[in-house]
C-alpha cells in the first residue's frame, strides 16, 4: 500500500510540475516495488521515472528506466504499458538521431496501442512519429501525423495533447511555406494558454511566430 500511495503521489506531483517531489516519491515507490512481485506496478513507476529523467535531459538514465519498464510491462502482459514504454524509447532514439531505431519502436507502439484501443498512447506515438517525419523533411507526412495525433487527444477531450498537435502542425506548415495555416494553428493554441498545468503553452505560441520555427519535439508530463 505504501508503494502504491508513493507512486500515485509521485505522478500527481509530476502532473503539477513539481519535478523534485515527483522524483523523490517515485524513487520511494520504486524501492518498494523492487522488493515485491508486481511487475505492472514496477513498470508504471519506471515509466514515470523515465519521463522525469528524460525531461531533465538525463537521457541515458531515462533510457535505462524505460528499458527496465519495458521488460516489466511484458512480464505483466500489459500491452498498454508496453506500448507507452516503446513510444518513449522511440522518443529517446529520435533525440539521439537514431531514426531507424526510433521508427521501429514507434511502429510497434502504434500497433500495440491500436490493438488495445489506447488512444492516449496512440496520440503520443503518432506525435513522436510526426517529428520523425519532420526531421526527414517529409512535411506532408508530418502534418498528417500531427493531425492524427491531435484527433486521438480530441476523442479524450485532452487539451494538452491537442495543443501539442496544433503546435507541431503549425511548425510543419511553416516549413512548407504555408504561413496562413501555420498562423491559424498557433493562434488556436492561445485558447489553452490559461489552463493550469500547461505553462509551456504560451511558449509554443511565441516560438511559433518566431523565425525558423519547428526544431524539436515538445516536452510533456507523465502518464
Coordinates of C-alpha atoms in Angstrom, one line a residue, residues 3-151:
X3 CA 4.5 1.8 -2.5
X4 CA 1.2 2.4 -4.4
X5 CA 0.5 5.7 -2.5
X6 CA 4.0 7.0 -3.1
X7 CA 3.6 6.1 -6.8
X8 CA 0.3 7.9 -7.1
X9 CA 1.6 10.9 -5.2
X10 CA 4.6 11.0 -7.4
X11 CA 2.5 11.0 -10.6
X12 CA 0.3 13.8 -9.2
X13 CA 3.4 15.8 -8.4
X14 CA 4.7 15.3 -11.9
X15 CA 1.4 16.4 -13.5
X16 CA 1.5 19.6 -11.4
X17 CA 5.1 20.3 -12.4
X18 CA 6.8 19.6 -9.1
X19 CA 9.7 17.5 -10.6
X20 CA 11.8 17.3 -7.4
X21 CA 8.9 16.0 -5.4
X22 CA 7.9 13.6 -8.1
X23 CA 11.4 12.3 -8.4
X24 CA 11.6 11.6 -4.6
X25 CA 8.2 9.9 -4.4
X26 CA 8.7 7.8 -7.5
X27 CA 12.0 6.6 -6.3
X28 CA 10.5 5.7 -2.9
X29 CA 7.8 3.7 -4.8
X30 CA 10.5 2.1 -7.0
X31 CA 12.5 0.9 -3.9
X32 CA 9.3 -0.7 -2.5
X33 CA 8.1 -2.3 -5.8
X34 CA 11.6 -3.8 -6.4
X35 CA 11.0 -6.0 -3.3
X36 CA 7.6 -7.2 -4.4
X37 CA 6.2 -9.4 -7.2
X38 CA 4.1 -6.8 -9.0
X39 CA 5.6 -6.2 -12.5
X40 CA 2.8 -4.0 -13.6
X41 CA 3.3 -1.6 -10.7
X42 CA 7.0 -1.7 -11.2
X43 CA 6.6 -0.9 -14.9
X44 CA 4.3 2.0 -14.2
X45 CA 6.8 3.6 -11.8
X46 CA 9.7 3.1 -14.1
X47 CA 7.7 4.6 -17.0
X48 CA 7.1 7.8 -15.0
X49 CA 10.7 7.9 -13.7
X50 CA 11.7 7.7 -17.3
X51 CA 9.5 10.8 -18.1
X52 CA 11.1 12.8 -15.3
X53 CA 14.7 11.8 -16.2
X54 CA 14.0 12.4 -19.9
X55 CA 12.5 15.9 -19.3
X56 CA 15.6 16.7 -17.2
X57 CA 17.8 15.8 -20.2
X58 CA 19.3 12.7 -18.4
X59 CA 18.7 10.5 -21.5
X60 CA 21.0 7.6 -20.5
X61 CA 19.2 7.3 -17.2
X62 CA 15.8 7.7 -18.8
X63 CA 16.7 5.0 -21.3
X64 CA 17.7 2.6 -18.5
X65 CA 14.4 3.2 -16.6
X66 CA 12.4 2.7 -19.8
X67 CA 14.1 -0.4 -20.9
X68 CA 13.6 -2.0 -17.5
X69 CA 10.0 -0.8 -17.6
X70 CA 9.5 -2.4 -21.0
X71 CA 10.7 -5.8 -19.6
X72 CA 8.4 -5.4 -16.6
X73 CA 5.4 -4.5 -18.8
X74 CA 5.9 -7.6 -20.9
X75 CA 6.2 -9.7 -17.7
X76 CA 2.9 -8.2 -16.6
X77 CA 1.4 -8.9 -20.1
X78 CA 0.2 -5.2 -20.1
X79 CA 0.3 -4.1 -23.7
X80 CA -0.7 -0.6 -23.0
X81 CA 2.2 0.0 -20.7
X82 CA 4.4 -1.8 -23.2
X83 CA 3.3 0.5 -26.0
X84 CA 3.9 3.6 -23.8
X85 CA 7.4 2.4 -22.9
X86 CA 8.1 1.7 -26.6
X87 CA 6.9 5.2 -27.5
X88 CA 9.3 6.8 -25.1
X89 CA 12.1 4.6 -26.3
X90 CA 11.3 5.8 -29.8
X91 CA 11.4 9.4 -28.5
X92 CA 14.9 8.9 -26.9
X93 CA 16.2 7.2 -30.1
X94 CA 14.9 10.2 -32.1
X95 CA 16.7 12.6 -29.8
X96 CA 19.9 10.6 -30.3
X97 CA 19.5 10.8 -34.1
X98 CA 18.9 7.1 -34.5
X99 CA 15.9 7.4 -36.8
X100 CA 15.8 3.7 -37.8
X101 CA 15.5 2.5 -34.2
X102 CA 13.0 5.3 -33.5
X103 CA 10.8 4.1 -36.3
X104 CA 10.9 0.5 -35.2
X105 CA 9.9 1.4 -31.6
X106 CA 7.2 3.8 -32.8
X107 CA 5.6 1.4 -35.3
X108 CA 5.4 -1.3 -32.7
X109 CA 4.0 1.2 -30.1
X110 CA 1.3 2.3 -32.5
X111 CA 0.4 -1.3 -33.4
X112 CA 0.0 -2.4 -29.8
X113 CA -1.8 0.7 -28.7
X114 CA -4.2 0.4 -31.7
X115 CA -4.9 -3.2 -30.8
X116 CA -5.8 -2.2 -27.2
X117 CA -7.6 1.0 -28.1
X118 CA -5.2 3.0 -26.0
X119 CA -6.0 6.5 -27.5
X120 CA -3.6 8.4 -25.4
X121 CA -0.7 6.2 -26.2
X122 CA -1.6 6.3 -29.9
X123 CA -1.7 10.1 -29.7
X124 CA 1.7 10.4 -28.2
X125 CA 3.3 7.8 -30.5
X126 CA 1.9 9.4 -33.6
X127 CA 3.0 12.8 -32.4
X128 CA 6.6 11.5 -32.0
X129 CA 6.4 9.8 -35.3
X130 CA 5.3 13.2 -36.8
X131 CA 8.6 14.7 -35.6
X132 CA 10.4 11.8 -37.1
X133 CA 8.8 12.7 -40.5
X134 CA 9.6 16.3 -39.9
X135 CA 13.3 15.6 -39.3
X136 CA 13.3 13.7 -42.6
X137 CA 11.8 16.8 -44.3
X138 CA 8.7 14.9 -45.2
X139 CA 6.5 17.8 -44.0
X140 CA 3.3 16.5 -45.7
X141 CA 3.5 13.2 -43.7
X142 CA 4.4 15.2 -40.6
X143 CA 1.3 17.3 -40.9
X144 CA -0.9 14.2 -41.4
X145 CA 0.6 12.6 -38.3
X146 CA 0.3 15.7 -36.2
X147 CA -3.4 15.9 -37.1
X148 CA -3.9 12.2 -36.5
X149 CA -2.3 12.6 -33.1
X150 CA -4.5 15.6 -32.3
X151 CA -7.6 13.7 -33.2

